[in-house]
Tab-separated table of C-alpha atoms and ligand atoms in Angstrom:
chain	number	residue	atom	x	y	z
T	53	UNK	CA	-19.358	-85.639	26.036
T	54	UNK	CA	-22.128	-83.266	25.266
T	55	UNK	CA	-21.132	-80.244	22.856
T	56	UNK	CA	-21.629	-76.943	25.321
T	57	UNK	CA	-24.041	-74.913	23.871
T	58	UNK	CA	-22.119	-71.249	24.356
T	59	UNK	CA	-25.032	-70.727	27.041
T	60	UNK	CA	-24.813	-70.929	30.898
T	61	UNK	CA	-28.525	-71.590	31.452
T	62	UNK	CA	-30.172	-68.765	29.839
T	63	UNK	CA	-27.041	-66.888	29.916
T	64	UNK	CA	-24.276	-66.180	27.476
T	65	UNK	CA	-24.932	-66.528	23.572
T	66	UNK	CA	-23.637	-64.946	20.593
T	67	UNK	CA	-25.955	-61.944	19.890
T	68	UNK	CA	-23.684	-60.108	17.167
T	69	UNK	CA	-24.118	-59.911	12.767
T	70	UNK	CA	-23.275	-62.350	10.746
T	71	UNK	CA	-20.073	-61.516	9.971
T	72	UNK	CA	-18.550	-61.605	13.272
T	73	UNK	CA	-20.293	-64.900	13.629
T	74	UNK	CA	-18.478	-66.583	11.363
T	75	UNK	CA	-14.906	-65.302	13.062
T	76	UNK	CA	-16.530	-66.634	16.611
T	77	UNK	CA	-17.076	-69.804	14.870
T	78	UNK	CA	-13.723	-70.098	13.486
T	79	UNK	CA	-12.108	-69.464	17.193
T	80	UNK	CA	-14.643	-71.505	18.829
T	81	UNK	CA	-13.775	-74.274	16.606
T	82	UNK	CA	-10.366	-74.019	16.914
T	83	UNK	CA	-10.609	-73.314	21.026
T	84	UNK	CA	-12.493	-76.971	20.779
T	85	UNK	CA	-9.315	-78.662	18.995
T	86	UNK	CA	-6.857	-76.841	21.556
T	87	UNK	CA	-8.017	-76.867	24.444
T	88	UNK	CA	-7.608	-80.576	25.125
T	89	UNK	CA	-4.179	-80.947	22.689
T	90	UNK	CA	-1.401	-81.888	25.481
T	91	UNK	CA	1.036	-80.007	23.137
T	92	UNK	CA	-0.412	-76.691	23.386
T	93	UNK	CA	-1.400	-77.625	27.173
T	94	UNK	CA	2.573	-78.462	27.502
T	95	UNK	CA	3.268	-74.733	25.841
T	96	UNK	CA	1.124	-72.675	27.792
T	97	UNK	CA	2.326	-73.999	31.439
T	98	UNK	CA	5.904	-73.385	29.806
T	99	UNK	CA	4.852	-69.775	29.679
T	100	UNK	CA	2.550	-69.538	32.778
T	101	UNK	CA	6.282	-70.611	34.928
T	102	UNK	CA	9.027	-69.323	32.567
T	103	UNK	CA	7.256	-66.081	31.660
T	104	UNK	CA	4.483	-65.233	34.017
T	105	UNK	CA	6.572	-67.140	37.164
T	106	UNK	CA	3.985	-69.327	38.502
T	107	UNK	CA	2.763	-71.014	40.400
T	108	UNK	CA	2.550	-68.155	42.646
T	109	UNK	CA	2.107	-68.276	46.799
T	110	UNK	CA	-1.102	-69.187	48.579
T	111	UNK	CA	0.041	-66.915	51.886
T	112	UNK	CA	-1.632	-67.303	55.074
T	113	UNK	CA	-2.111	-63.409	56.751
T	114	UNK	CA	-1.006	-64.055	60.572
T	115	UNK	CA	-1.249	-60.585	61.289
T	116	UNK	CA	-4.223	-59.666	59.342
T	117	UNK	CA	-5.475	-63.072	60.995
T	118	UNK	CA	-4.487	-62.018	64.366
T	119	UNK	CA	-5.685	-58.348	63.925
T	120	UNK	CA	-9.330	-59.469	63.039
T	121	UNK	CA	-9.640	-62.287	65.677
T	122	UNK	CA	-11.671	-64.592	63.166
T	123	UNK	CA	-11.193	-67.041	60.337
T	124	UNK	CA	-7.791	-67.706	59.206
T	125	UNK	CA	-7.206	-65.491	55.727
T	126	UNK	CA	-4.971	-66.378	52.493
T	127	UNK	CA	-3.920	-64.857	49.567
T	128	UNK	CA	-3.973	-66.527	46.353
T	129	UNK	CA	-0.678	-64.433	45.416
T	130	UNK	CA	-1.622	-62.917	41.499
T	131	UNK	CA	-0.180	-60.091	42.528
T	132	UNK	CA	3.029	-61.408	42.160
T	133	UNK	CA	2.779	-62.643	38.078
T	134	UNK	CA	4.657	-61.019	35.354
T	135	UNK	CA	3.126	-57.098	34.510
T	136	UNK	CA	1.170	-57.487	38.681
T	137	UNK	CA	-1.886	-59.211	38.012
T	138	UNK	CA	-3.934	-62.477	36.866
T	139	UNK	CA	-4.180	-60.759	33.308
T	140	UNK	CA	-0.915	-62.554	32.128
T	141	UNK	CA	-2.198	-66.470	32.285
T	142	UNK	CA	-5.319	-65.349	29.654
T	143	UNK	CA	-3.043	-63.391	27.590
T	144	UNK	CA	-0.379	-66.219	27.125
T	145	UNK	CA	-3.247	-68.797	26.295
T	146	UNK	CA	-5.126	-66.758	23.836
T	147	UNK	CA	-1.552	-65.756	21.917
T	148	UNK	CA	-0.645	-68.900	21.595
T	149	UNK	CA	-4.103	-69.865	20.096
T	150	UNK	CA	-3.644	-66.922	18.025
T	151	UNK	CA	-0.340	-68.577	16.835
T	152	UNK	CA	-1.980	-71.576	16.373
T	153	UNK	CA	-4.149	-70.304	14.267
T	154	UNK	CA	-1.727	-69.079	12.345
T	155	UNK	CA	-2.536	-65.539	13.136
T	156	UNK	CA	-0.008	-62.259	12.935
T	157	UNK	CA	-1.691	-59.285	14.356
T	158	UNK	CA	-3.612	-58.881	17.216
T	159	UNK	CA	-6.441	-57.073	18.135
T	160	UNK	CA	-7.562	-55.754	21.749
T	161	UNK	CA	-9.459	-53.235	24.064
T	162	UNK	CA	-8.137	-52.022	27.305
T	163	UNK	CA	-10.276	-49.547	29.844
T	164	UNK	CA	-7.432	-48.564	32.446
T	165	UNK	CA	-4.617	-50.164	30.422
T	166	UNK	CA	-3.841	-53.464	32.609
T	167	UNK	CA	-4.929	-55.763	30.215
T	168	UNK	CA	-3.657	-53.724	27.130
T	169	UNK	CA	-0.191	-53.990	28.543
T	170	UNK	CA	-0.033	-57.178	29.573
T	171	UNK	CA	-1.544	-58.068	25.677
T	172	UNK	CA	1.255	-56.266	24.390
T	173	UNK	CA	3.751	-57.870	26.835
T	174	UNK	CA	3.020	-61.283	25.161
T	175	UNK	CA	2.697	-59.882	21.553
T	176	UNK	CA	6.105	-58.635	21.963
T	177	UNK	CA	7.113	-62.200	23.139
T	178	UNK	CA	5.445	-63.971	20.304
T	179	UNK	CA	6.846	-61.235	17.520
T	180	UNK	CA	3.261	-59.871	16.628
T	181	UNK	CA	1.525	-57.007	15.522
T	182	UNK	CA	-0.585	-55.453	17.942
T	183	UNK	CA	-3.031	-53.029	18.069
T	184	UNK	CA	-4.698	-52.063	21.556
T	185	UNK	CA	-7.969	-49.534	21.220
T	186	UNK	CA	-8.229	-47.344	24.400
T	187	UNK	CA	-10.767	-44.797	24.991
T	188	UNK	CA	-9.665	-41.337	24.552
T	189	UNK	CA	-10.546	-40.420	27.972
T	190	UNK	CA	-8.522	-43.471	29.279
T	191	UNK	CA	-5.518	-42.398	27.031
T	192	UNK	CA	-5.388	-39.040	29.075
T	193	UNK	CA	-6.031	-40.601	32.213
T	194	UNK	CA	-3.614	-43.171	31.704
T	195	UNK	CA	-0.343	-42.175	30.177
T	196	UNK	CA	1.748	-44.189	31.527
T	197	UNK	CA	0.295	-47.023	30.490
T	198	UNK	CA	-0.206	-45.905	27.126
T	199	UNK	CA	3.637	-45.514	26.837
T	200	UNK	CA	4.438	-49.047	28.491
T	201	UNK	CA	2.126	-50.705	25.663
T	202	UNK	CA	4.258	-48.531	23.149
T	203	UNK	CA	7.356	-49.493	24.463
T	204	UNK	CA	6.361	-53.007	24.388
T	205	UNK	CA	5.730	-52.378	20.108
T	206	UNK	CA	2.035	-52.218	20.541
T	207	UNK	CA	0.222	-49.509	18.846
T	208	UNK	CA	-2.815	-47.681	21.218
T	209	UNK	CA	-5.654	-46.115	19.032
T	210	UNK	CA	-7.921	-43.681	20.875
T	211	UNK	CA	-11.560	-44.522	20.788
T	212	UNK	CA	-13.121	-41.468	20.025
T	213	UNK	CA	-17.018	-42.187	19.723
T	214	UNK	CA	-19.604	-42.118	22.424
T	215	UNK	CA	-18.081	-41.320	26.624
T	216	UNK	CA	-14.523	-42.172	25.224
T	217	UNK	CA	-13.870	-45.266	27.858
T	218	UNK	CA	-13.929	-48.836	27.845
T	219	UNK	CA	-17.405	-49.464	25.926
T	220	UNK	CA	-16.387	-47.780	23.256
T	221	UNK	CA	-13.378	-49.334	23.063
T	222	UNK	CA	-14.701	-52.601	22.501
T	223	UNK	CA	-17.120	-51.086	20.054
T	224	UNK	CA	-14.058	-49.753	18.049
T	225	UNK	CA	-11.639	-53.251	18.498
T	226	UNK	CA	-14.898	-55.160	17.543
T	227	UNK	CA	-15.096	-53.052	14.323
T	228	UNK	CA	-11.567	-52.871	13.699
T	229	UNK	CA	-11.503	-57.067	13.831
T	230	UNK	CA	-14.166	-57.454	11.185
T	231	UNK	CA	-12.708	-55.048	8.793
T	232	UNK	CA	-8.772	-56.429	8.873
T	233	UNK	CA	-10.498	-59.867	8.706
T	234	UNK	CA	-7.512	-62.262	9.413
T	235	UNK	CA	-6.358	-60.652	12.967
T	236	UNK	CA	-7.142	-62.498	16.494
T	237	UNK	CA	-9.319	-60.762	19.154
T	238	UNK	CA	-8.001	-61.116	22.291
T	239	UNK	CA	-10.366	-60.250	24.914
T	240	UNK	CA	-9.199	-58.741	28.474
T	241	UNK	CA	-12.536	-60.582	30.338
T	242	UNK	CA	-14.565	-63.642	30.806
T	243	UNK	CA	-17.855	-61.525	29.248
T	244	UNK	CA	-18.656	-60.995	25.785
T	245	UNK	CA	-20.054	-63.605	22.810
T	246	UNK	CA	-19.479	-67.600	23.276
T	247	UNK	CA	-16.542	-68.727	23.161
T	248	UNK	CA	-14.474	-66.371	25.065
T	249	UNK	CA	-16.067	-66.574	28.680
T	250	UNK	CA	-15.459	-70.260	28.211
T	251	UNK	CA	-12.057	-69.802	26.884
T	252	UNK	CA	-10.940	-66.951	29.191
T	253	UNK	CA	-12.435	-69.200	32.332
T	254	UNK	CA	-10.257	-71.704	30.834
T	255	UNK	CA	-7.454	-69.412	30.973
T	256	UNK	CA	-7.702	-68.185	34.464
T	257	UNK	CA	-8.570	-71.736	35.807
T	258	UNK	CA	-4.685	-72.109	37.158
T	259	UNK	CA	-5.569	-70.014	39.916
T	260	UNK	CA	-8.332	-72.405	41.205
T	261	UNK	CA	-6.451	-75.494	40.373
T	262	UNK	CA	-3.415	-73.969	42.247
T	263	UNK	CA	-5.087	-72.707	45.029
T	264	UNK	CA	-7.255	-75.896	45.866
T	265	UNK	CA	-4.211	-77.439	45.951
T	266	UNK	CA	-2.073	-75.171	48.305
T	267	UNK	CA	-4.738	-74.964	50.509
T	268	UNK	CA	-5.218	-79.051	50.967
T	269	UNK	CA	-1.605	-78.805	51.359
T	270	UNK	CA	-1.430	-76.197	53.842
T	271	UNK	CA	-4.414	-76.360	55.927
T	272	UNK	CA	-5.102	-80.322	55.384
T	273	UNK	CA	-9.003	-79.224	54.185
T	274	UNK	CA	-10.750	-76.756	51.707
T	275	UNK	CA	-11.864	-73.431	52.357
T	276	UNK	CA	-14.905	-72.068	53.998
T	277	UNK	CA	-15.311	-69.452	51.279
T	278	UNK	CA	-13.555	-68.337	48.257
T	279	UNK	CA	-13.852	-64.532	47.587
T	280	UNK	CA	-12.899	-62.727	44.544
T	281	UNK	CA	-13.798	-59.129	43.027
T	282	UNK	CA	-15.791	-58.963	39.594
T	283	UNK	CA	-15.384	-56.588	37.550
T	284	UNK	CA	-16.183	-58.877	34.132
T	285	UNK	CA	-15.345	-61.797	36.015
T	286	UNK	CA	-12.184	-63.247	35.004
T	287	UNK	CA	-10.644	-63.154	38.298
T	288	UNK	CA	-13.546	-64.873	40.237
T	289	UNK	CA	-14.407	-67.478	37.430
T	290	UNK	CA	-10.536	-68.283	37.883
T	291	UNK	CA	-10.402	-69.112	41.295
T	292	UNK	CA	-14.364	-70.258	41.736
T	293	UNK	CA	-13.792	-73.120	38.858
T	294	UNK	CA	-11.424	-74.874	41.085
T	295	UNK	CA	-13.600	-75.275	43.603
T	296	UNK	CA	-17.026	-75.346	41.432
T	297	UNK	CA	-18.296	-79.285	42.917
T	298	UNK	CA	-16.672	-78.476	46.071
T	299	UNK	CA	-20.597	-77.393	47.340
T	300	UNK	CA	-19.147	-77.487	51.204
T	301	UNK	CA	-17.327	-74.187	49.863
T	302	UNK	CA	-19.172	-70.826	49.123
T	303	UNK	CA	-18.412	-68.744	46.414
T	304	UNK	CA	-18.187	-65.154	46.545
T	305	UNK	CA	-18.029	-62.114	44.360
T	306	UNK	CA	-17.275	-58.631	45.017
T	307	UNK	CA	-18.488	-56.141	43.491
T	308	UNK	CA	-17.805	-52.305	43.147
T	309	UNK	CA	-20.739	-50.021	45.152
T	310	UNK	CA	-18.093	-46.979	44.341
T	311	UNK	CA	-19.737	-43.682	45.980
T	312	UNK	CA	-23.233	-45.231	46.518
T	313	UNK	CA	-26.090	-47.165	45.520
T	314	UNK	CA	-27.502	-44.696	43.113
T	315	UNK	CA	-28.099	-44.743	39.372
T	316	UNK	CA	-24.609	-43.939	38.170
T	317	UNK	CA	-22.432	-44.233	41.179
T	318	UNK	CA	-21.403	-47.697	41.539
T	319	UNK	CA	-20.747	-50.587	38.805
T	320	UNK	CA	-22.296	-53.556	41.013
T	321	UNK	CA	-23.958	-55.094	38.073
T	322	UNK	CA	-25.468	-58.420	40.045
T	323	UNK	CA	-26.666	-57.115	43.092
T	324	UNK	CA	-28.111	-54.382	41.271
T	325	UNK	CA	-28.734	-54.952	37.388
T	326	UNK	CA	-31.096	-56.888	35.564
T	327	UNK	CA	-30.807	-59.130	32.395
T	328	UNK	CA	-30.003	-57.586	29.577
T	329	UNK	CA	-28.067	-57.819	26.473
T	330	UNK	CA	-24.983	-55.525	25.551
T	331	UNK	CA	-21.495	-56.463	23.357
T	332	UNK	CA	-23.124	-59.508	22.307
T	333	UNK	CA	-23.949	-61.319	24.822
T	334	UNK	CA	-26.956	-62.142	28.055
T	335	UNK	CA	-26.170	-61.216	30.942
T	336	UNK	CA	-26.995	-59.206	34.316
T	337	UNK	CA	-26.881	-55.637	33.511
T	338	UNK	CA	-27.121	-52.089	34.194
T	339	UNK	CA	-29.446	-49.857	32.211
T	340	UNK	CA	-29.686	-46.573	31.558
T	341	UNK	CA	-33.469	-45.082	31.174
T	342	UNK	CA	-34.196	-46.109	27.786
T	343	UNK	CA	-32.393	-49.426	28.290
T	344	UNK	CA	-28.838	-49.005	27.088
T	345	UNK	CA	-25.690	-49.331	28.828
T	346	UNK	CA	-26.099	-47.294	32.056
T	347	UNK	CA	-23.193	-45.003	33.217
T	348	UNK	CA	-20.848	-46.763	35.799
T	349	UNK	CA	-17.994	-45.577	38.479
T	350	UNK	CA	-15.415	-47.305	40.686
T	351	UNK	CA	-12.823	-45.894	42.498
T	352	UNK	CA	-10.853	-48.763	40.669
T	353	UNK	CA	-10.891	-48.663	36.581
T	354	UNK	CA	-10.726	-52.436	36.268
T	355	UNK	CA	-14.369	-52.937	37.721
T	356	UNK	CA	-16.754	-50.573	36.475
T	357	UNK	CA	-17.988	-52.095	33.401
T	358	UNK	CA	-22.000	-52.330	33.030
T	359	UNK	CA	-21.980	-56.046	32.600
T	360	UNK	CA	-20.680	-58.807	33.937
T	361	UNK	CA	-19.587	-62.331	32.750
T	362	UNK	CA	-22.500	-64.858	31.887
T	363	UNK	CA	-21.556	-67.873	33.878
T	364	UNK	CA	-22.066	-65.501	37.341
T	365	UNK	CA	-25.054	-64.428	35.945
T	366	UNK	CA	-26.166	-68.061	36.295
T	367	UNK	CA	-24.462	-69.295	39.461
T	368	UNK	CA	-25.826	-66.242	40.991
T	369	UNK	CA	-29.694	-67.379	39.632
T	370	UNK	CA	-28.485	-70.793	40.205
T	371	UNK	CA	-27.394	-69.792	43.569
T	372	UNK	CA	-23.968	-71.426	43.599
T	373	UNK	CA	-22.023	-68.361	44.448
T	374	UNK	CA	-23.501	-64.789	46.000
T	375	UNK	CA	-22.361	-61.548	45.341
T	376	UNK	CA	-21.911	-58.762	47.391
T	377	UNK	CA	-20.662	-55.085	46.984
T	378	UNK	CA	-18.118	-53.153	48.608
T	379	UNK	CA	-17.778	-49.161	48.492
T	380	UNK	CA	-14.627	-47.222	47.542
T	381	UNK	CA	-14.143	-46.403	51.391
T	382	UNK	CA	-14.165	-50.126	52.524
T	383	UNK	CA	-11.716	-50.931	49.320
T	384	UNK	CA	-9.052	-47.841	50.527
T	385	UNK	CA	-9.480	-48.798	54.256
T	386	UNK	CA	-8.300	-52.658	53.447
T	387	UNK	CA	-6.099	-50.991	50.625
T	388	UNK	CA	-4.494	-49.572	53.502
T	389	UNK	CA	-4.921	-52.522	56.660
T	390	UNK	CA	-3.087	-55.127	53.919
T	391	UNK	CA	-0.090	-52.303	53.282
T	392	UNK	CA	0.306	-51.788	57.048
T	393	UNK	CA	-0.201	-55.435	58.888
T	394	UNK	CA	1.293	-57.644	55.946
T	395	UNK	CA	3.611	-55.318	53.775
T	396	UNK	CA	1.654	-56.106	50.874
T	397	UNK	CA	-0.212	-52.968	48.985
T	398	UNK	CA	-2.992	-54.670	47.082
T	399	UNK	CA	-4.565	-53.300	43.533
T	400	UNK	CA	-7.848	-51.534	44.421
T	401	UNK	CA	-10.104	-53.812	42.521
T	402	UNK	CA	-8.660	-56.572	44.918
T	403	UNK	CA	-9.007	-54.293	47.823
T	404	UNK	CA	-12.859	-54.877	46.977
T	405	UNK	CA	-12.363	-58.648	48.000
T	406	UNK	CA	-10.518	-58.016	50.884
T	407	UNK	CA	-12.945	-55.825	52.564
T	408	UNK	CA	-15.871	-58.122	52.103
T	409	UNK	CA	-13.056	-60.777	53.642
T	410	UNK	CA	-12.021	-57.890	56.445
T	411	UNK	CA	-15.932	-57.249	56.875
T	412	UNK	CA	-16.786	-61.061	57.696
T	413	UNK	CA	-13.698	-63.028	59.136
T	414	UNK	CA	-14.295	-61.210	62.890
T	415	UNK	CA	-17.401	-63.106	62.659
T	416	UNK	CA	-16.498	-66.648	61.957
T	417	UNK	CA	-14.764	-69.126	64.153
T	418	UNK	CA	-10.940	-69.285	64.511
T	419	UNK	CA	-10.815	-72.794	62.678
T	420	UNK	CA	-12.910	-70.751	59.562
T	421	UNK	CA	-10.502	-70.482	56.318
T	422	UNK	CA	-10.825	-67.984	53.881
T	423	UNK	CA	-9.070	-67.888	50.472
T	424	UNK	CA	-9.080	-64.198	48.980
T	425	UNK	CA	-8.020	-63.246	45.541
T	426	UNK	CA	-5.675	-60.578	45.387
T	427	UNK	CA	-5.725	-60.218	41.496
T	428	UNK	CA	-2.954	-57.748	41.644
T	429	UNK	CA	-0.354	-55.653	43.102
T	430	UNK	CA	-1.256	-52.069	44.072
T	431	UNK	CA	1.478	-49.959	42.909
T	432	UNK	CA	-0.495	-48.148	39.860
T	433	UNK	CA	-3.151	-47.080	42.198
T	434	UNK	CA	-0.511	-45.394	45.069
T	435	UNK	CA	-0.285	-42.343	42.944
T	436	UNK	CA	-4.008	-42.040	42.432
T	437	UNK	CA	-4.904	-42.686	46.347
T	438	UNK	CA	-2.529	-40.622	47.181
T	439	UNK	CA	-3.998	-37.392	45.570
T	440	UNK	CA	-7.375	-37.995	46.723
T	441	UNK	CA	-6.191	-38.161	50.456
T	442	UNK	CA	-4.549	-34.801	49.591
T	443	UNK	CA	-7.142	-33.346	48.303
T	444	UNK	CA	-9.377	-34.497	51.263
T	445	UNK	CA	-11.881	-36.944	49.161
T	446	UNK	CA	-10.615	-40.108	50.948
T	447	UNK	CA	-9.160	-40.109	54.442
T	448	UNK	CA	-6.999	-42.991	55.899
T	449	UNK	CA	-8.294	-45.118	58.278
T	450	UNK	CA	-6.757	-45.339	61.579
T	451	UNK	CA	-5.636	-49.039	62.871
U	597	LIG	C1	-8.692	-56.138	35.287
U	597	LIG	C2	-8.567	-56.414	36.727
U	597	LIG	C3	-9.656	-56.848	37.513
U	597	LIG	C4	-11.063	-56.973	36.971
U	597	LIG	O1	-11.241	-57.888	35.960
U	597	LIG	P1	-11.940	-59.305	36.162
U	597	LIG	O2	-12.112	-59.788	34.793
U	597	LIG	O3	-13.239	-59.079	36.883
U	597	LIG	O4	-11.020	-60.129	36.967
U	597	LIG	C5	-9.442	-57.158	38.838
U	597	LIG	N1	-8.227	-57.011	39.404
U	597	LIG	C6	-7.162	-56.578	38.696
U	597	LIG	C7	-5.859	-56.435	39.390
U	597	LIG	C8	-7.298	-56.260	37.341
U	597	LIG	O5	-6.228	-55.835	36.651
C-alpha cells in the first residue's frame, strides 16, 4: 500500500519549524504502527461502548418527516455520547495513543470548551496530567465549562495574546507542546499539520461506519445525502468517510453564514474563503486584508474558526461533497422545529445541518432518505438562546 503523503491533493501538509516537525513525525509514526494494531483497535471500541455508550441510534424523524412532506430524515444520534457530542470517540483514540506512547501529560486547546471537557473527561479516566489553553475571552464567556474541566483535574490556562479566542489558543497549546517536549497534543479537529486530520478522521470514522450500517438495516438502501455541519470538520469527515465510494450518495457540509455574508460576519470558510495557509497547514481560508486570519462569528462557538479541515478542501475542488451555509436564524428556527416535533433540542452547530436538511427535504420525493448529523445535544446553548429571544435579537419561529 502506498505511504499517504500527509496531503489531500494540494491540500494539507505540515507547514510549521523544525522543531515541531520532529514531534509530528514521532506521532505520525507511531499513528502508522497503531492504527492497524487489533489490540489498540480492541481498546478503543472498549471505550467508544463502555465509556462513550455507543453505538448510538440512527432515528428516523416521523414527525419532522411528516411535518415537511418530503424525504424521509434520520439522525445519526451523537448527541447522545458521553459529555453530548461526537468529541468523545477522538478524545478516547488519541489518549490511548498518548498512552501508547508512553506519554503522561496532555496538552490541548478548546474555543467554547466542548472539546476541552471532553479531553479532560478522558485524561481523568486514563490518570493524566492535563492542561487545556482557552482564550481569555472564552474563559469569561464560558465559566461553566471552565469549572467542569477543573473538576475533571484538568488545569485551563487563559490565552492572553492577540483577540483572546480559539486562534490564540492553539498558538499558546502549540507553544506550550514544544517547550515541555515529552507531552501529547491532542487536537479538538480534523484541521491542522499531517497527521492529525488523518488521525482525527480516523477517530470520528465510527459514525460513518455505524450509520451506513443502520441505515442498510433500516431502510434496506443508502442514503440520498449525508449532511453534516463543519466547523473544522471532524463531524462531517466522520460521517462522509463511511460513505466516501458510495458516489450514488452526496455529501454535504454546512457551514456557518452567522449574521450575513459580509467580511466578518459569518465563518463559512468554503463557500467563501480561498486557499491559504494558517496553524500549519493548506487549506480553504478566510483572510483578513493583509492576508492573515480574518475575523469570524457564529451564533454557535464550535464553528467559527477561519479554516477548515484539508480533506474538504479537496472533495470540495474535487467535487465529491458541496458545501453550503446556513445563517444563525435558519440554525434557531430548526433549533427550535427539532425541540417541538421530536423532543430532541439539538446543539446549535448541528442546528446548521438540520436547516440545510429542513430547507431541502420538502423538495425531494417521499421515497428520498436523508441522514443528518446531529453532533450534539443542545442543552449548553438553551441558556444562551434564551437571552437573545429576551432581549429581542432572535425571535422564535412559529410552527
Ligand atoms: C465542536 C463541535 C462541532 C464543530 O466541530 P467539527 O470539527 O466541525 O465537527 C460541531 N458540533 C458540535 C456539537 C461540537 O461540539
Amino acid at each position: 500500500m502506498r505511504q499517504f503523503s500527509g496531503f489531500f491533493g494540494p491540500y494539507g501538509g505540515q507547514f510549521v519549524p523544525e522543531p515541531v516537525k520532529s514531534m509530528l513525525d514521532e506521532l505520525d509514526h507511531a499513528f502508522q504502527k497503531y492504527r492497524n494494531d487489533p489490540e489498540f483497535f480492541d481498546e478503543y471500541q472498549y471505550y467508544l461502548r463502555q465509556y462513550a455508550g455507543r453505538p448510538n441510534p440512527l432515528y428516523f424523524c416521523a414527525n419532522l418527516t411528516r411535518h415537511l412532506g418530503g424525504a424521509k430524515i434520520y439522525l445519526k444520534r451523537e448527541d447522545l455520547n458521553h459529555l453530548g457530542a461526537h468529541k468523545i470517540n477522538n478524545t478516547i483514540g488519541q489518549i490511548l495513543l498518548a498512552k501508547r506512547m508512553g506519554k503522561k501529560k496532555i496538552i490541548a486547546e478548546t474555543g467554547a470548551g466542548q472539546h476541552g471537557v471532553a479531553t479532560a473527561a478522558t485524561a481523568a479516566l486514563m490518570g493524566m496530567e492535563c492542561t487545556i489553553y482557552m482564550g481569555a475571552v472564552d474563559v469569561e464567556r464560558q465559566r461553566l465549562n471552565v469549572f467542569r474541566m477543573e473538576m475533571m483535574g484538568a488545569r485551563v490556562v487563559p490565552a492572553q495574546s492577540g483577540q483572546k479566542t480559539l486562534k490564540e489558543a492553539v498558538d499558546e497549546a502549540i507553544e506550550a507542546w514544544v517547550r515541555e517536549g515529552d507531552a501529547f497534543y491532542l487536537l479538538g479537529s480534523a484541521v491542522g499539520p499531517h497527521p492529525y486530520p488523518l488521525m482525527v478522521r480516523e477517530f470520528q470514522a465510527v459514525v460513518g461506519r455505524e450509520a451506513r450500517e443502520q441505515i442498510l438495516a433500516q431502510e434496506g438502501r443508502l442514503p440520498d445525502a449525508c449532511i453534516a455541519c463543519v466547523g473544522g470538520g471532524s463531524n462531517a469527515i466522520g460521517l462522509f468517510s463511511g460513505f466516501m465510494d458510495d458516489t450514488e450518495v452526496r455529501l454535504i457540509g454546512v457551514e456557518p453564514a452567522g449574521r450575513g455574508l459580509e467580511y466578518g460576519q459569518h465563518a463559512a470558510t468554503l463557500c467563501l474563503g480561498e486557499p491559504g495557509t494558517m496553524h500549519g497547514f493548506y487549506s480553504y481560508m478566510l483572510k483578513d486584508a493583509s492576508g492573515g486570519p480574518a475575523e469570524v462569528y457564529s451564533i454557535s462557538a464550535g464553528l467559527d474558526y477561519p479554516s477548515v479541515g484539508p480533506e474538504h478542501a479537496y472533495l470540495k475542488d474535487s467535487g465529491r461533497a458541496q458545501y453550503v451555509y446556513a445563517s444563525d436564524q435558519e440554525a434557531v428556527d430548526a433549533f427550535f422545529l427539532l425541540s417541538r416535533l421530536e423532543g430532541i433540542i439539538p446543539a446549535l452547530e448541528s442546528a446548521h445541518a438540520l436547516a440545510h436538511a429542513v430547507a431541502v427535504a420538502p423538495t425531494l420525493p417521499r421515497d428520498a432518505v436523508l441522514v443528518v448529523n446531529l453532533s450534539g445535544r443542545g442543552d449548553k446553548d438553551v441558556e444562551q438562546v434564551e437571552r437573545l429571544v429576551r432581549q429581542g435579537e432572535l425571535r422564535i419561529p412559529s410552527l
